[in-house]
Coordinates of C-alpha atoms in Angstrom, one line a residue:
X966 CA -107.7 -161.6 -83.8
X967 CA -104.7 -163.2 -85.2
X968 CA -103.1 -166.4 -85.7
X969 CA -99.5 -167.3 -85.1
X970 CA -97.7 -167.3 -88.7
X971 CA -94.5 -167.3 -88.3
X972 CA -91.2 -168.4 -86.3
X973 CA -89.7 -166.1 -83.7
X974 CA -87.3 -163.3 -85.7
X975 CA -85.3 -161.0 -82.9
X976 CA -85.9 -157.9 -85.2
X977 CA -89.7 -158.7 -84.8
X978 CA -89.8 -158.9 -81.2
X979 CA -91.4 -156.0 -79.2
X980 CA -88.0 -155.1 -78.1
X981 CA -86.9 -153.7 -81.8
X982 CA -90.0 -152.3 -82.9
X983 CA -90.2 -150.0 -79.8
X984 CA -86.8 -149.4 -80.7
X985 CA -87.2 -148.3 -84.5
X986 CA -90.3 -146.8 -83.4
X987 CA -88.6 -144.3 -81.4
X988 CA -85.8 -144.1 -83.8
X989 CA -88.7 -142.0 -86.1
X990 CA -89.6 -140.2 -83.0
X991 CA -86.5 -139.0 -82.4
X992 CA -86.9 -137.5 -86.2
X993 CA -89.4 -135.7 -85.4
X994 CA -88.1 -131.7 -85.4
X995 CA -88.0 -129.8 -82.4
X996 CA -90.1 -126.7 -82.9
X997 CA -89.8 -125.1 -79.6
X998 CA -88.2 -121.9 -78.9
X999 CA -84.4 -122.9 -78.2
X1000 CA -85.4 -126.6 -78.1
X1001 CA -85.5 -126.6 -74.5
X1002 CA -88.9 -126.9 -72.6
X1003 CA -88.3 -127.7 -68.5
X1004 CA -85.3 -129.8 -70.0
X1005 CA -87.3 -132.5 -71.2
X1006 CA -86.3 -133.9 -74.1
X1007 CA -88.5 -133.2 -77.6
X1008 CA -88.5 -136.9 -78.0
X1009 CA -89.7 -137.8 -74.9
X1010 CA -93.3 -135.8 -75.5
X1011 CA -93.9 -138.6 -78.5
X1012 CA -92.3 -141.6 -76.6
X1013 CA -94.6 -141.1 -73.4
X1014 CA -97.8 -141.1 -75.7
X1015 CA -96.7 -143.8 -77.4
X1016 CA -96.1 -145.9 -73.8
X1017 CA -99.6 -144.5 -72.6
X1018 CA -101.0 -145.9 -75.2
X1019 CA -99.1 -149.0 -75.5
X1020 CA -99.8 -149.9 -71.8
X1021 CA -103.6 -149.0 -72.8
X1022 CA -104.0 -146.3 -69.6
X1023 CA -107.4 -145.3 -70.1
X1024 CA -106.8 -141.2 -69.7
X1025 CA -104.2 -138.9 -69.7
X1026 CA -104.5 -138.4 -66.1
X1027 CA -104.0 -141.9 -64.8
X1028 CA -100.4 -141.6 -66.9
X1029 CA -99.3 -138.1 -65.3
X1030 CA -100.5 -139.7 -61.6
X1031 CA -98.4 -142.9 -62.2
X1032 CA -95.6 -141.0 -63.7
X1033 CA -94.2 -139.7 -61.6
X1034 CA -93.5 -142.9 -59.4
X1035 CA -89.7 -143.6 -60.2
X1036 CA -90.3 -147.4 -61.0
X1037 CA -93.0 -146.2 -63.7
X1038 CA -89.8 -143.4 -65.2
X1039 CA -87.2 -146.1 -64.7
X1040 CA -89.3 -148.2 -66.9
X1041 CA -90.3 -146.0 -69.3
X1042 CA -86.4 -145.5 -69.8
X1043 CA -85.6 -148.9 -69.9
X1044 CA -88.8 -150.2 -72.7
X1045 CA -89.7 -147.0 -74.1
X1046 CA -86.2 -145.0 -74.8
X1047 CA -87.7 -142.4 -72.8
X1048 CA -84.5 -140.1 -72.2
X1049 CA -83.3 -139.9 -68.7
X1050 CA -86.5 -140.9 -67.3
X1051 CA -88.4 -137.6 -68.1
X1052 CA -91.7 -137.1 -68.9
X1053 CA -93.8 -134.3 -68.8
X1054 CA -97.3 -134.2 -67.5
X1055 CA -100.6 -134.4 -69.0
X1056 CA -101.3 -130.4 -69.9
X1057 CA -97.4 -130.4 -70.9
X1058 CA -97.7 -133.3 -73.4
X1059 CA -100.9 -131.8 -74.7
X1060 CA -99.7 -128.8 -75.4
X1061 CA -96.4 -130.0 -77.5
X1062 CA -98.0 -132.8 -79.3
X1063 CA -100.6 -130.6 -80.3
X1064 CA -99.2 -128.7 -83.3
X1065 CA -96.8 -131.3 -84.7
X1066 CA -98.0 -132.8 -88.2
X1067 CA -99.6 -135.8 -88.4
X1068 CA -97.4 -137.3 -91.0
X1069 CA -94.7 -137.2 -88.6
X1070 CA -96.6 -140.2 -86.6
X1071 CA -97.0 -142.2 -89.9
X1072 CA -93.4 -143.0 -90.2
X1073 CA -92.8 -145.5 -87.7
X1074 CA -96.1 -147.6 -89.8
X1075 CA -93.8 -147.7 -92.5
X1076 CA -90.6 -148.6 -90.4
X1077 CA -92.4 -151.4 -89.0
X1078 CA -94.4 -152.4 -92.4
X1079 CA -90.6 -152.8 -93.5
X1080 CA -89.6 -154.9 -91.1
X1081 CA -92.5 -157.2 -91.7
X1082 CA -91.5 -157.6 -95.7
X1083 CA -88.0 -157.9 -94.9
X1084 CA -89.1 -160.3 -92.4
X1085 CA -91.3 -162.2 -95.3
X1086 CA -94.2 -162.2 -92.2
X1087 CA -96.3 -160.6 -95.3
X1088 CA -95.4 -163.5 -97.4
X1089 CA -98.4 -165.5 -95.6
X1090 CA -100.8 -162.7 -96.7
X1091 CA -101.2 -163.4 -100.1
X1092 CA -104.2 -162.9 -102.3
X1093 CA -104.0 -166.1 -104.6
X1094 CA -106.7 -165.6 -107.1
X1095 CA -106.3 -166.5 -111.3
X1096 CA -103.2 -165.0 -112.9
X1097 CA -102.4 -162.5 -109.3
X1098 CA -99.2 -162.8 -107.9
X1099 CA -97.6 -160.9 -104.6
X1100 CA -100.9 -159.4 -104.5
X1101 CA -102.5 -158.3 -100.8
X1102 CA -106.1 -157.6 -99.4
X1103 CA -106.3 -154.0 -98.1
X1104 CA -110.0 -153.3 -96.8
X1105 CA -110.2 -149.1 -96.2
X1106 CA -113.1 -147.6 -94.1
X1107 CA -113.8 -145.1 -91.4
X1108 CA -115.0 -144.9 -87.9
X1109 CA -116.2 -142.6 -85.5
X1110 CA -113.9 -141.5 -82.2
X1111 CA -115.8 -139.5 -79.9
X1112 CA -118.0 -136.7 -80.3
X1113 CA -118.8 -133.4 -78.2
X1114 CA -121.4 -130.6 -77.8
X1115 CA -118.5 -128.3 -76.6
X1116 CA -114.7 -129.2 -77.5
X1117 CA -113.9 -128.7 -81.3
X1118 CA -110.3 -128.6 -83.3
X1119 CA -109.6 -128.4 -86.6
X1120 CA -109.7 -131.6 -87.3
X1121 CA -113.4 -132.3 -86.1
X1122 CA -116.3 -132.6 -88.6
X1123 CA -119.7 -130.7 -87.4
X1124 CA -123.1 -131.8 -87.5
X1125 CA -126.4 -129.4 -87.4
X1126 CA -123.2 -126.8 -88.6
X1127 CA -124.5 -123.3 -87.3
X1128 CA -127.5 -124.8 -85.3
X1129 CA -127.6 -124.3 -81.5
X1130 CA -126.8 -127.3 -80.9
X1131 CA -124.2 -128.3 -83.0
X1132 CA -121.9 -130.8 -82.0
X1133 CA -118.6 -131.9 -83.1
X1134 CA -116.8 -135.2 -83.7
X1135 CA -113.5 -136.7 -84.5
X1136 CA -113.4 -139.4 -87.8
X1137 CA -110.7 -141.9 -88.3
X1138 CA -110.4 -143.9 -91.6
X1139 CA -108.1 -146.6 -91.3
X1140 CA -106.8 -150.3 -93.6
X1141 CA -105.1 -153.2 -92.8
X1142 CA -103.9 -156.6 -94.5
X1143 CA -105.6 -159.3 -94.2
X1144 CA -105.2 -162.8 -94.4
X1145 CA -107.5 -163.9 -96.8
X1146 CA -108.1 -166.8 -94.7
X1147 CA -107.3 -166.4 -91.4
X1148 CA -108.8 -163.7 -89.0
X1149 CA -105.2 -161.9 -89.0
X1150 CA -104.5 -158.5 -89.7
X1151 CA -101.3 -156.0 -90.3
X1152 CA -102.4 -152.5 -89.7
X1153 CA -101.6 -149.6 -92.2
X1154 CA -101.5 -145.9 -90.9
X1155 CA -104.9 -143.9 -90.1
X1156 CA -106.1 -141.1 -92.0
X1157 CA -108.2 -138.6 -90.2
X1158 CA -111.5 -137.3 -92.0
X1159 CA -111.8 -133.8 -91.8
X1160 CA -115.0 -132.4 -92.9
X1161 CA -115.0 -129.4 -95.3
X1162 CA -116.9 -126.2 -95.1
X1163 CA -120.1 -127.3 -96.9
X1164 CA -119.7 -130.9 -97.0
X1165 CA -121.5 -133.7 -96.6
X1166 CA -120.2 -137.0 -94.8
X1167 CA -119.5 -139.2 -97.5
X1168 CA -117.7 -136.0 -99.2
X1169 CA -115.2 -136.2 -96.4
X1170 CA -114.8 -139.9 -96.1
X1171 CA -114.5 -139.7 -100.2
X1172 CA -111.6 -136.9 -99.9
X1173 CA -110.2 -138.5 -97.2
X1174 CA -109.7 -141.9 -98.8
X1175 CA -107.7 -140.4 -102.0
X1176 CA -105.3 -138.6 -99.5
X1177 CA -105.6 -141.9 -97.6
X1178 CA -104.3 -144.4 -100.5
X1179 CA -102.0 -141.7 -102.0
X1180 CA -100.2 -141.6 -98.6
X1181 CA -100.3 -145.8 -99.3
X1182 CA -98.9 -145.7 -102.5
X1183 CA -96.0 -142.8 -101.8
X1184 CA -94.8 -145.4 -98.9
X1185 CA -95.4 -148.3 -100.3
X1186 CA -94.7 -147.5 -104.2
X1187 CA -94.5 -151.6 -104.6
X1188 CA -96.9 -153.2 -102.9
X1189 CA -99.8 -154.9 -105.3
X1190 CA -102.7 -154.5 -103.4
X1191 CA -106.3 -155.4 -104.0
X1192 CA -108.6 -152.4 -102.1
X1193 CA -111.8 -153.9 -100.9
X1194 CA -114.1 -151.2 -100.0
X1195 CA -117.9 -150.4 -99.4
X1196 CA -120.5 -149.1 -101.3
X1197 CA -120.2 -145.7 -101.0
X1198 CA -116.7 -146.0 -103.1
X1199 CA -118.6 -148.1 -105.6
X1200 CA -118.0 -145.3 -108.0
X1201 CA -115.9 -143.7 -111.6
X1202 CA -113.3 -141.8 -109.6
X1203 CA -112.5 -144.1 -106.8
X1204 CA -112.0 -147.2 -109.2
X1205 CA -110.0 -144.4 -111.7
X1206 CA -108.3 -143.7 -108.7
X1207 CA -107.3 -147.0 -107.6
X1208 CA -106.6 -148.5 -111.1
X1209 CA -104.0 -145.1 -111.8
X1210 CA -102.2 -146.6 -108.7
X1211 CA -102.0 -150.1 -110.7
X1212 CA -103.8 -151.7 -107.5
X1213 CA -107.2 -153.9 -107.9
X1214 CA -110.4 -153.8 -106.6
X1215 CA -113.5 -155.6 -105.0
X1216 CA -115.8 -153.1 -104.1
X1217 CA -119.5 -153.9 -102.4
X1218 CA -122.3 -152.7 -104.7
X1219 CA -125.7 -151.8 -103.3
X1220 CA -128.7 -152.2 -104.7
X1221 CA -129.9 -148.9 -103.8
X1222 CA -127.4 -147.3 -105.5
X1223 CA -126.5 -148.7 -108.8
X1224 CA -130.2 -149.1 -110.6
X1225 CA -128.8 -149.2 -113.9
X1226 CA -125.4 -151.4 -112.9
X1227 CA -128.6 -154.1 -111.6
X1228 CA -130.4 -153.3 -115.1
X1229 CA -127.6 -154.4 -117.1
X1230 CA -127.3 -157.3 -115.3
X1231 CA -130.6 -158.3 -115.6
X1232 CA -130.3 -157.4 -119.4
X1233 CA -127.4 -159.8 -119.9
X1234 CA -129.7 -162.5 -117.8
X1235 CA -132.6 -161.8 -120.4
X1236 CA -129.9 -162.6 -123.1
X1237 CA -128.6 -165.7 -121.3
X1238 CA -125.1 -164.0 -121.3
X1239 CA -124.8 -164.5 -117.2
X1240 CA -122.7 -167.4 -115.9
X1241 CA -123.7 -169.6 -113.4
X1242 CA -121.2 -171.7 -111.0
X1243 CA -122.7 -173.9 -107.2
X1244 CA -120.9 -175.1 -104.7
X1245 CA -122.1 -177.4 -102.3
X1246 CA -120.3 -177.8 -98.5
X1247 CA -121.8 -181.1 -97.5
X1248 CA -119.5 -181.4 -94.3
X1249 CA -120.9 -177.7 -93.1
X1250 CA -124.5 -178.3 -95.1
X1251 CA -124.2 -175.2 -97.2
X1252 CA -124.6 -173.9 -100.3
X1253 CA -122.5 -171.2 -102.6
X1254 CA -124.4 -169.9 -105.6
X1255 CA -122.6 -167.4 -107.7
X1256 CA -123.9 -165.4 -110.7
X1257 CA -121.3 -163.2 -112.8
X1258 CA -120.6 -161.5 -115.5
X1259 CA -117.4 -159.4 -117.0
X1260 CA -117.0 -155.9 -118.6
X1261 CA -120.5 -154.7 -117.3
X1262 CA -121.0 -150.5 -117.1
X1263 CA -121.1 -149.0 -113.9
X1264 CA -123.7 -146.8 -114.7
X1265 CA -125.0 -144.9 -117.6
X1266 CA -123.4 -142.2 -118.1
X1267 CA -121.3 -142.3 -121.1
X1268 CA -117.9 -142.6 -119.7
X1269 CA -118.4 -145.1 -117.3
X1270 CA -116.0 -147.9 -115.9
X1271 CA -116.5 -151.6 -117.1
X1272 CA -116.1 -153.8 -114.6
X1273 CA -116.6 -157.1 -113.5
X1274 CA -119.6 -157.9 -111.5
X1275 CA -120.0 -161.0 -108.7
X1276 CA -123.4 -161.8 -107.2
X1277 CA -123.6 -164.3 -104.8
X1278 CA -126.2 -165.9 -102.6
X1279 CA -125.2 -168.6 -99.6
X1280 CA -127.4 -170.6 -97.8
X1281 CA -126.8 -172.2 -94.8
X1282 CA -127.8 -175.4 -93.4
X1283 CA -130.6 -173.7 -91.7
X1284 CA -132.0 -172.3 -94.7
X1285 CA -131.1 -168.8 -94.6
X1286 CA -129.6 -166.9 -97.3
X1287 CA -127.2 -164.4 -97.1
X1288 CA -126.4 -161.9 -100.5
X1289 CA -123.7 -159.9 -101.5
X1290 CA -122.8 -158.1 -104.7
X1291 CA -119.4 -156.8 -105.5
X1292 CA -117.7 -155.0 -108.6
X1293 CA -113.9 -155.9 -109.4
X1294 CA -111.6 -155.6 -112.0
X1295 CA -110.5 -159.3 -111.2
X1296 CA -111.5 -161.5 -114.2
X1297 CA -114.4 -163.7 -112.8
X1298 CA -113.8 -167.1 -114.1
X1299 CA -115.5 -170.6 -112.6
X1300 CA -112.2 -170.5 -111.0
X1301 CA -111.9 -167.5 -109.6
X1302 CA -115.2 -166.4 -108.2
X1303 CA -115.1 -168.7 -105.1
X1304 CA -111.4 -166.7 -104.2
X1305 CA -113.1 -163.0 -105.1
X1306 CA -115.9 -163.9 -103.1
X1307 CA -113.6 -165.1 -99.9
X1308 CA -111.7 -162.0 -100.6
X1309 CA -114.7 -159.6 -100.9
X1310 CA -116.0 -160.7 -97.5
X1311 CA -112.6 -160.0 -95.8
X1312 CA -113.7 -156.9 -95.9
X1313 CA -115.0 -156.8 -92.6
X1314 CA -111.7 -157.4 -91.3
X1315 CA -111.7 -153.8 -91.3
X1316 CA -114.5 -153.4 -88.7
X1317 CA -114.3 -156.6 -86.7
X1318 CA -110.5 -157.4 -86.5
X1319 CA -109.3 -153.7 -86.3
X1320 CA -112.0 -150.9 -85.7
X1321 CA -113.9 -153.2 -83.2
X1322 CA -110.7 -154.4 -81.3
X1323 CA -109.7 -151.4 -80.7
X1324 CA -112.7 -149.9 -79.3
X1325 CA -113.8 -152.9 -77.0
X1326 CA -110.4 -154.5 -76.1
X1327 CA -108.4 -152.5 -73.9
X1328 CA -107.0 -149.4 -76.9
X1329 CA -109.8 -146.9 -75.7
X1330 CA -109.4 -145.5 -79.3
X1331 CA -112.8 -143.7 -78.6
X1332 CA -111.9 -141.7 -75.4
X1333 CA -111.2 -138.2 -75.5
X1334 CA -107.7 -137.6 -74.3
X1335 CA -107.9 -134.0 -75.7
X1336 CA -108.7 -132.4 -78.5
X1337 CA -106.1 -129.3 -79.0
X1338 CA -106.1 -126.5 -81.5
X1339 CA -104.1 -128.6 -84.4
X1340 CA -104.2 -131.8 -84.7
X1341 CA -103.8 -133.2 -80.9
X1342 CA -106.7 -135.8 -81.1
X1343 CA -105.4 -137.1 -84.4
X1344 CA -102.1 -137.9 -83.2
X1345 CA -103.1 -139.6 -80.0
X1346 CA -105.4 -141.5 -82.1
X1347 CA -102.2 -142.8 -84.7
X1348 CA -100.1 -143.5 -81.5
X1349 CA -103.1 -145.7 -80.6
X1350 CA -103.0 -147.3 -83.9
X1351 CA -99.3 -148.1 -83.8
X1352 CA -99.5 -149.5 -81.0
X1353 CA -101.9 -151.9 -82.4
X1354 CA -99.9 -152.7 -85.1
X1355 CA -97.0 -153.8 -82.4
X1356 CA -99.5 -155.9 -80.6
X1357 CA -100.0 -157.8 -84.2
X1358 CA -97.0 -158.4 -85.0
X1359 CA -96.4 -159.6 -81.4
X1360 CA -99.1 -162.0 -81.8
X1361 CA -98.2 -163.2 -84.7
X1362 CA -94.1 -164.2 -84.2
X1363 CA -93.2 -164.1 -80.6
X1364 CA -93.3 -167.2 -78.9
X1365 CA -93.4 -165.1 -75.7
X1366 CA -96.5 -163.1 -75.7
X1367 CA -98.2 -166.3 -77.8
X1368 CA -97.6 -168.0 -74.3
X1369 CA -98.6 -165.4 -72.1
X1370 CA -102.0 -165.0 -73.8
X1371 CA -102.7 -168.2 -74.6
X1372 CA -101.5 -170.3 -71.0
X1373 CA -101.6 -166.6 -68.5
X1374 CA -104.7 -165.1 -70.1
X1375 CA -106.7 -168.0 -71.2
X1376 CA -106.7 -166.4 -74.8
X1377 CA -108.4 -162.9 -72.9
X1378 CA -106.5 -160.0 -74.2
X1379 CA -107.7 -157.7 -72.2
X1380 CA -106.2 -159.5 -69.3
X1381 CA -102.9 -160.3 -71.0
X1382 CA -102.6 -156.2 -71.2
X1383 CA -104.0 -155.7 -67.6
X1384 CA -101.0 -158.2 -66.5
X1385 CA -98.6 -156.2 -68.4
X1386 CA -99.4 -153.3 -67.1
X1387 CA -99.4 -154.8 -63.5
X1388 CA -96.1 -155.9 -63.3
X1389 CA -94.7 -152.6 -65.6
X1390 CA -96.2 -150.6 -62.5
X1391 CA -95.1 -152.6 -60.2
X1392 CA -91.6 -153.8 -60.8
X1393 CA -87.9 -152.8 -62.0
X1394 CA -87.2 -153.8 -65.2
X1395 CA -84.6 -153.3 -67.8
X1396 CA -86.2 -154.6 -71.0
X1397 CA -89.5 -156.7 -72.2
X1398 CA -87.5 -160.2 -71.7
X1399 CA -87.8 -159.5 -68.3
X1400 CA -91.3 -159.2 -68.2
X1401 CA -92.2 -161.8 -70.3
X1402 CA -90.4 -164.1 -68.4
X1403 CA -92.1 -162.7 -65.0
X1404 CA -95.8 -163.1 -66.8
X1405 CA -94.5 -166.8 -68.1
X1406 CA -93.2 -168.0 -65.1
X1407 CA -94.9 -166.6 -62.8
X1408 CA -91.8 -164.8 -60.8
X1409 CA -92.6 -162.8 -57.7
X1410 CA -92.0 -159.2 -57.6
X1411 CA -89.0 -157.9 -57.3
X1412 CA -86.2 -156.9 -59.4
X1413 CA -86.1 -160.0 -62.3
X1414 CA -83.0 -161.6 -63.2
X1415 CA -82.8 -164.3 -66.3
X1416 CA -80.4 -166.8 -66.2
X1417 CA -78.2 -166.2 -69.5
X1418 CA -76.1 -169.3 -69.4

């Protein structure tokens, strides 16, 4: 999932970005009536969700059992800033998270992004191709949650709308950056899909993605990104889009869906106006066969984008072939179609690396903890995310949890967070040293004391 990049930096460790996580929770305004609810803290509704899902409980009821166990609220005081050890239960939490905006749960992403550039962790993340510089992968797509023939919010598309049996499910569209080599990514806040009265799917995941990358480029007005999407954004307003930002493209185009794009192509072929380049991996026995051309229209219509188009056929030493076809606004040179083609393929970064993890490796992104009236199910769901994204960046710099998984967990991390958990349930602790140095060294339980001299 990732790859170590980086020495150990103290404002990288898990330690600070719990702490400037919960810095933005304690941001978040307090809408309740006289800001008092059983005396728990408005705070503390965001920083138990966010521990929940950190420590990758599997329900919302398991939490509220274990809860109340003073070890489990001395803990959640002492790693997750939870004020004065009080946390509400399950229906409490529910009902208070509920109606707070989902843009409130996007800020600690961008506290944490921060930290990363300031950190120059993103520095190893760069998109070398041609005349690019400080430029950055960023593959976009969305991805089912859960689904239900009973429990809707606001936030839930429909299918068979007014049919009897309708049913209801929540949509998530999420990015990341990649490391154009490396299976390593740095996740960006989720966007839920929300499906309009009337709408098709690919309407919603369309609208969704321009709220999506304006959110990107109001928090992130700097960043040079290239956006590597699917086919269904292989089209005039998403690459306008994209290009009014001052971002590039690679973008998968599908036979099926861009005749005329495949006729012009073949047009320029008749003319002898394609260019050819082959590479040959002898020490893997394959072979990389490229056909592109520049300034090609999308389609026909008469105000269509010109882009660059990249075909590209591999075959391995098997003899199997393998084809792809992408659109970019990347000049495609001899030189750079090998790096447009490693880029357009990191792509499924997106699914494998990000959506995938967190559906089979211990984030239950795709339970139901509650859908709510508002927006409930999205929030859970970004808390989720964010905690991801402090799992990467743990990965990547701390020499701590690169020991623990690699030497504790035999590189499982589904066990790592399973011995996490264990000794966070079981033990007193006053900060993630501690337990770090329990999984590391094996310490028996008990309260843990490091020698500091």
């Amino acid at each position: 999932m990732t790859t170590a990049l980086q020495k150990y930096s103290k404002h990288l460790c898990v330690k600070n970005l719990i702490l400037q996580a919960c810095k933005c929770f304690d941001t978040i305004p307090d809408y309740r009536p006289n800001h008092c609810s059983n005396g728990i803290p408005f705070s503390n509704f965001a920083k138990s969700a966010f521990a929940m899902m950190h420590q990758k409980y599997d329900s919302l009821l398991s939490f509220d059992t274990d809860q109340a166990d003073p070890v489990i609220r001395h803990n959640l005081e002492t790693m997750y800033h939870v004020k004065d050890g009080k946390v509400p239960c399950d229906t409490h939490m529910r009902e208070i998270l509920d109606p707070i905006a989902p843009e409130e749960f996007r800020k600690p992403f961008k506290k944490l992004f921060s930290l990363v550039q300031r950190n120059k962790l993103l520095k190893a993340f760069e998109f070398k191709c041609g005349d690019l510089k400080d430029c950055y992968l960023m593959p976009v797509d969305g991805t089912g949650l859960f689904y239900s023939g009973e429990c809707r919010c606001n936030e839930c598309c429909v299918k068979n709308k007014g049919k009897r049996n309708e049913s209801y499910y929540h949509n998530l569209m999420g990015g990341c950056i990649v490391h154009p080599e490396q299976k390593t990514v740095i996740p960006f806040a989720p966007e839920a899909i929300v499906l309009q009265d009337g709408a098709t799917k690919n309407d919603c995941e369309k609208n969704a993605i321009k709220r999506y990358l304006a959110h990107v480029k109001r928090e992130h007005p700097h960043l040079n990104l290239a956006i590597l999407l699917d086919g269904l954004y292989a089209d005039n307003p998403t690459i306008e889009l994209i290009r009014s930002y001052g971002w590039h493209y690679i973008i998968v185009a599908k036979d099926g869906n861009h005749k005329s794009l495949i006729e012009a192509m073949n047009a320029l072929c008749d003319q002898g106006n394609l260019n050819y380049h082959e590479i040959t991996n002898k020490e893997k026995g394959t072979k990389h066969w490229f056909r592109y051309a520049n300034n090609v229209p999308l389609n026909a219509s008469d105000f269509a984008e010109n882009v660059n188009v990249l075909d590209y056929v591999e075959t391995d030493k098997e003899g199997n072939r393998h084809t792809w076809c992408w659109v970019t606004d990347i000049e495609l040179t001899e030189e750079t179609v090998e790096e447009i083609m490693i880029g357009g393929r990191c792509r499924w970064h997106i699914e494998n690396q990000t959506f995938n993890t967190l559906k089979n490796q211990g984030y239950n992104i795709e339970h139901n903890y509650g859908h709510g009236k508002y927006h409930l199910a999205t929030n859970l769901a970004y808390l989720t995310f964010l905690a991801f994204m402090v799992d990467q960046i743990q990965e990547m710099t701390s020499p701590e949890f690169q020991k623990a998984l690699k030497e504790r967990s035999k590189g499982v991390r589904t066990y790592l967070w399973k011995l996490i958990t264990r000794i966070f349930l079981s033990w007193f602790l006053e900060g993630w040293d501690e337990l770090f140095e329990a999984i590391n060294k094996g310490i028996k339980p008990g309260r843990v004391k490091i020698n500091t001299s």
